[in-house]
Short mmCIF file of C-alpha atoms in Angstrom, two decimals:
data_model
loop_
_atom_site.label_atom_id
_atom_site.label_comp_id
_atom_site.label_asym_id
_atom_site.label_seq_id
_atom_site.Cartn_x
_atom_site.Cartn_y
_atom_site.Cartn_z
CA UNK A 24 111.27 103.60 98.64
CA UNK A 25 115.08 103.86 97.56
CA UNK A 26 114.00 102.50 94.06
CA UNK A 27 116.78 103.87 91.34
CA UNK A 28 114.32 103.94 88.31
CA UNK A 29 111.01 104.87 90.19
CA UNK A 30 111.94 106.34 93.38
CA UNK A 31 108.97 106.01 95.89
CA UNK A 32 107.05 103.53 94.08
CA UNK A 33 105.37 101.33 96.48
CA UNK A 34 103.65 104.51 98.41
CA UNK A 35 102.77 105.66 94.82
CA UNK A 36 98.62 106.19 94.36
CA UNK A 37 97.27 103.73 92.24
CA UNK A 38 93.75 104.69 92.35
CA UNK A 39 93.20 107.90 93.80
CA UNK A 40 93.07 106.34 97.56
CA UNK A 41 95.25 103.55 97.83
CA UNK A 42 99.42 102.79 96.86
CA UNK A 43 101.22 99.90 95.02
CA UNK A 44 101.77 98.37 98.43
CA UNK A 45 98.12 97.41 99.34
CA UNK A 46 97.69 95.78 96.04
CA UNK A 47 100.93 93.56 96.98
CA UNK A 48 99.03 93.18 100.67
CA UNK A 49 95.63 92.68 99.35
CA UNK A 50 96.84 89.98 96.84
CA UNK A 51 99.16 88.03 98.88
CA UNK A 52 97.06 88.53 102.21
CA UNK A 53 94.32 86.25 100.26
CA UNK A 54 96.52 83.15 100.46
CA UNK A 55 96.19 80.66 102.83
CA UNK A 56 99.19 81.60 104.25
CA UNK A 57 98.76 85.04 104.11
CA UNK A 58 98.89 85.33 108.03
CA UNK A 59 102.36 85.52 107.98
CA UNK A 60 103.39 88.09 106.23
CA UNK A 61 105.95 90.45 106.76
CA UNK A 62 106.98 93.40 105.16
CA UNK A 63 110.99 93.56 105.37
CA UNK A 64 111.65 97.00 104.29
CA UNK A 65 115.15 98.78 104.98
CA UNK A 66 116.31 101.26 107.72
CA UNK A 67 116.43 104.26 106.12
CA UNK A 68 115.00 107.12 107.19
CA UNK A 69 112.81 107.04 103.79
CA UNK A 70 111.02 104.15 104.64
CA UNK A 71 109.14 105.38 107.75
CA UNK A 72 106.51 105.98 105.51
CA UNK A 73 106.28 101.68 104.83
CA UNK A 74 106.47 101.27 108.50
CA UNK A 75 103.76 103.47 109.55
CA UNK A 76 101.49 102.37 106.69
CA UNK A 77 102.27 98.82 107.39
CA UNK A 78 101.67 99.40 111.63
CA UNK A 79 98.18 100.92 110.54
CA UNK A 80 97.49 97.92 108.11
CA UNK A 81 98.18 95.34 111.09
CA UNK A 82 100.73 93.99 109.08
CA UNK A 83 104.20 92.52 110.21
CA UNK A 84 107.42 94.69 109.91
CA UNK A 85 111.18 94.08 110.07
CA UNK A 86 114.08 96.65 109.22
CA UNK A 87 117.17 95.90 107.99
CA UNK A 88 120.08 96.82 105.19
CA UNK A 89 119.23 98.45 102.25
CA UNK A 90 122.36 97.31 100.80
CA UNK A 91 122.80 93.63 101.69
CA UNK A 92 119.06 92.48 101.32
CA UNK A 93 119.96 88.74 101.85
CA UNK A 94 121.53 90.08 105.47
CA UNK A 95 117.87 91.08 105.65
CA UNK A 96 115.58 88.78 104.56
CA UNK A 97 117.89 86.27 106.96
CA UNK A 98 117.49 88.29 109.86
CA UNK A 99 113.93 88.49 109.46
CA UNK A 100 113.60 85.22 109.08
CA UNK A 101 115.39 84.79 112.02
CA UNK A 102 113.43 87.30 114.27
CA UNK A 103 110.50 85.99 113.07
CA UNK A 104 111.66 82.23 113.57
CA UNK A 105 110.03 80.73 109.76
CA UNK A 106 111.25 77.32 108.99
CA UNK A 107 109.68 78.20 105.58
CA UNK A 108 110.11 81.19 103.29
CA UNK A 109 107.94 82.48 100.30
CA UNK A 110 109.63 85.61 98.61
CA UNK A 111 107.18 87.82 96.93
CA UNK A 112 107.98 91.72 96.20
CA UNK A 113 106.21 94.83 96.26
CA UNK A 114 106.52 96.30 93.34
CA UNK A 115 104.67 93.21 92.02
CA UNK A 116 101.21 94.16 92.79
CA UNK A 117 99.33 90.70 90.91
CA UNK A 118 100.91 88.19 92.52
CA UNK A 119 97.93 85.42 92.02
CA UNK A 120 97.41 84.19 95.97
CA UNK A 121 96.24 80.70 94.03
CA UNK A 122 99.72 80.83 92.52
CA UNK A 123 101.24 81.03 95.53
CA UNK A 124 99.10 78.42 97.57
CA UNK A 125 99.95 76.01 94.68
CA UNK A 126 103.77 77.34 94.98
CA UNK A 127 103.95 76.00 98.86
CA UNK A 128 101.71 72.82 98.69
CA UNK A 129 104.14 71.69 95.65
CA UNK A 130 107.34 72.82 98.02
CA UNK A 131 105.24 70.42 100.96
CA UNK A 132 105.47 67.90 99.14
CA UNK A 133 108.43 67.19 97.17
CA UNK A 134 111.84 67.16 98.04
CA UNK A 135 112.88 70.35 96.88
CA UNK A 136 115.29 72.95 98.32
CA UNK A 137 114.00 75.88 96.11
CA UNK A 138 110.69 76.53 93.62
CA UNK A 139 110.57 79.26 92.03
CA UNK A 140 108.13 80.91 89.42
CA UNK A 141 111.11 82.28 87.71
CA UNK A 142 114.44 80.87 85.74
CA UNK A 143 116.01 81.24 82.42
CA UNK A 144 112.62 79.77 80.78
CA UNK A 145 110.08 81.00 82.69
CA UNK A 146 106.56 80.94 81.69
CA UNK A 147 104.91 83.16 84.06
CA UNK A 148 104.15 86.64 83.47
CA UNK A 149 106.90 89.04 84.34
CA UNK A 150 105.80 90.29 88.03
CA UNK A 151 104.28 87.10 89.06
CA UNK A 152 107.44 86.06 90.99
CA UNK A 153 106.95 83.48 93.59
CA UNK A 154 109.89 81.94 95.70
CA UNK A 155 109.68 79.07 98.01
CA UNK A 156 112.76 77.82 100.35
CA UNK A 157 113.83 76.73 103.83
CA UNK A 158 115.33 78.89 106.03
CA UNK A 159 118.58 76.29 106.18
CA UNK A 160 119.52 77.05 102.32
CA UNK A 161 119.20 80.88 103.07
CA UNK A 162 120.96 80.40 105.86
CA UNK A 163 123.69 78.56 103.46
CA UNK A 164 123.01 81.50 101.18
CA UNK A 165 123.79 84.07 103.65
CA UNK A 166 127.00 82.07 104.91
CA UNK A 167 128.29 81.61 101.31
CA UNK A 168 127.04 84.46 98.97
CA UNK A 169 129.88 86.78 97.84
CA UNK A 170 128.58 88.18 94.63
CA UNK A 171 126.89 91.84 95.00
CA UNK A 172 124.20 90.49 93.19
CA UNK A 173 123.63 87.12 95.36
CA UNK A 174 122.98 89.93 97.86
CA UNK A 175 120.78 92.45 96.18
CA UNK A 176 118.35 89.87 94.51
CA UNK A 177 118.16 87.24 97.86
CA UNK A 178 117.99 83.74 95.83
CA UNK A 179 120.55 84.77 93.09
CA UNK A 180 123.41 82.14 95.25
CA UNK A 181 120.65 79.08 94.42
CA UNK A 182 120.35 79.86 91.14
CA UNK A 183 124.07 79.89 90.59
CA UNK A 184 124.76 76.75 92.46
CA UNK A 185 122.14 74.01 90.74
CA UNK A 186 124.84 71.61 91.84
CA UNK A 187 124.08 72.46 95.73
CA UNK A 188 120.67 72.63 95.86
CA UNK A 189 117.38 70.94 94.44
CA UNK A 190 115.90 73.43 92.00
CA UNK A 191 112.49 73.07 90.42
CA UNK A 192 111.32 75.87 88.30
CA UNK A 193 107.33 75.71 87.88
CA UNK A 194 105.46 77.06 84.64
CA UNK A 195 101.89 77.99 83.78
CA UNK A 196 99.89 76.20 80.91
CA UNK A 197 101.10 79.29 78.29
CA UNK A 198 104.04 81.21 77.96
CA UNK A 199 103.17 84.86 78.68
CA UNK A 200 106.63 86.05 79.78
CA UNK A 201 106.42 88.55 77.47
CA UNK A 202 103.57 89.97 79.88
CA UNK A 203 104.66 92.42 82.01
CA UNK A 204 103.09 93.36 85.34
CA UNK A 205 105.95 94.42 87.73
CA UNK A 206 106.71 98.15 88.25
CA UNK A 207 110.02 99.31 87.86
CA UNK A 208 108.85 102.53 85.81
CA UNK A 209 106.72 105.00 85.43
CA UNK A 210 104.71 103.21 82.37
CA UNK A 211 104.75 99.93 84.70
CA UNK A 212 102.77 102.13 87.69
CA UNK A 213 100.36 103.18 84.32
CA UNK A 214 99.68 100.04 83.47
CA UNK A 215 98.78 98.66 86.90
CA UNK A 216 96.43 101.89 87.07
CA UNK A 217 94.74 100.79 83.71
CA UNK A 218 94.29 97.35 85.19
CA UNK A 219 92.57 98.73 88.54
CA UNK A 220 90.17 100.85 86.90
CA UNK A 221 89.58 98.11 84.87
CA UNK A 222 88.89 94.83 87.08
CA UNK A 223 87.44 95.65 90.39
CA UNK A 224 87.10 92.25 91.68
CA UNK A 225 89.17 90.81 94.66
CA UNK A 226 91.85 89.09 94.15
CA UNK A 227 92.91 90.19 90.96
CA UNK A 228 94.02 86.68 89.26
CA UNK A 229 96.36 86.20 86.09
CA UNK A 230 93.62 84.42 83.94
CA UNK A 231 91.40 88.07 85.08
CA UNK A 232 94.47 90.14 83.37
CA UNK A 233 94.48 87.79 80.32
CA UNK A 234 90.87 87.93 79.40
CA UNK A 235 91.26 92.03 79.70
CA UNK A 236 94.48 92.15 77.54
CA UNK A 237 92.77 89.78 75.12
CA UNK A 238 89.65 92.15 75.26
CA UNK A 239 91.61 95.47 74.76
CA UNK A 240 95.14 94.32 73.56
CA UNK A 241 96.47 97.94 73.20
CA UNK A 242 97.27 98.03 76.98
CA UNK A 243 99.90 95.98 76.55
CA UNK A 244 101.60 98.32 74.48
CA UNK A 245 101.58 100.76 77.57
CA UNK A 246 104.82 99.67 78.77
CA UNK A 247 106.18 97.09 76.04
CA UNK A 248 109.61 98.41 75.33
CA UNK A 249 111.31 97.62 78.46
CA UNK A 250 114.18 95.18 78.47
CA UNK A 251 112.94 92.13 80.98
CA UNK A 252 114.95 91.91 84.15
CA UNK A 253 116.65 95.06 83.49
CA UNK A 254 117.90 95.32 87.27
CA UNK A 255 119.06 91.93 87.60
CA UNK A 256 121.28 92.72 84.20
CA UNK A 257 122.88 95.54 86.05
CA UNK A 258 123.44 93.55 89.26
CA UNK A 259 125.14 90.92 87.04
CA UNK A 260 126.95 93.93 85.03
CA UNK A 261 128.39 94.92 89.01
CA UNK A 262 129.32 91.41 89.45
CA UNK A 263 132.00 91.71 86.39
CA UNK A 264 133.45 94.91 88.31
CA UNK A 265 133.30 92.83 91.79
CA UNK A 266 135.53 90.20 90.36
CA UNK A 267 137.97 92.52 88.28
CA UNK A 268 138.84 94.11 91.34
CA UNK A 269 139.84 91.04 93.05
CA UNK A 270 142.22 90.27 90.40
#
């Protein structure tokens, strides 16, 4: 709830009845793995709200920092005892549970320590974010990380230590990284409305989102002008400041 940009957003209405967060549930719950989710959410007094919603939705909830949210997606892993983690966010409503299926049988069966939708060249949308690791290179992660960033954005250390770890970075047939389907602002949360009004079918999938944008293309134009990543850039901006002061 403690967003800086769009405080709130993931108990924001999307369609009269329901928030951003049971799009993220719906989507993900689909998966074959969807059994195990949890909702890791902070201990604020703000986020209440998430727990009670989740409690109602029989979903799995853990508590922990709202500063350090490696410390807490390790100590929810922990609790919860997963061998295996997939990282998916709520403020990214479309995650495509056929993605993520595809994400973990790949992980199952190749020798990597981390998969990741993402990278410097990604090719999926921007808010299709899928993350796949063991709970030993988190573990490593949470031992290691000193960066502010490596603990604000949870996989940040693997990404800055390709050296360390196995790294595979997975794209889709296309590049649509210019797509953007996250919600960080007030535009985003418009956008995902348009989309919901627009495709009532369950799951939502990325080729479904396509084959609207390519039917009415001005909806993309709802919330182009935002600089990709934008959070991760100030993280990395807060990094800079870390490391001047330990000079």
């Amino acid at each position: 709830m403690g967003s800086s940009r769009l405080p709130g957003k993931v108990m924001m209405q999307i369609d009269g009845k329901n928030p951003l967060l049971y799009y993220a549930i719906k989507q993900n719950k689909v998966s074959k793995y969807g059994k195990n989710l949890v909702i890791a959410t902070t201990t604020k007094p703000e986020d209440d709200i998430i727990e009670e919603y989740v409690k109602k939705n029989n979903i799995m909830i853990f508590r922990g920092s709202s500063e350090n949210v490696l410390d807490r997606y390790y100590q929810c892993a922990k609790k919860f005892s997963f061998s295996i983690i997939v990282r998916l966010t709520g403020d990214n409503p479309f995650n495509d549970p056929t993605v993520i299926d595809a994400m973990i049988k790949k992980y199952q069966n190749n020798s990597f320590d981390f998969i990741s939708t993402g990278g410097d060249s990604r090719y999926y949308p921007e808010g299709i974010g899928v993350e796949v690791f063991s709970f030993d290179i988190l573990e490593d992660a949470w031992k290691n990380a000193i960066l502010p960033s490596e603990k604000e954005h949870v996989t940040s250390y693997f990404y800055n230590n390709p050296q360390k770890f196995r790294c595979h970075f997975e794209k889709c047939e296309k590049n649509y990284s210019s797509f953007r389907w996250t919600v960080d602002r007030e535009d985003d949360l418009q956008m995902v409305r348009e989309i919901c009004k627009r495709i009532k079918k369950s799951p939502i999938l990325i080729k479904d989102i396509i084959n609207l944008f390519e039917k009415e293309s001005q909806l993309r134009k709802i919330n182009s002008n935002h600089i990709p990543n934008e959070g991760y850039i100030k993280s990395l901006k807060e990094d800079e400041d870390f490391l001047k002061s330990k000079n």
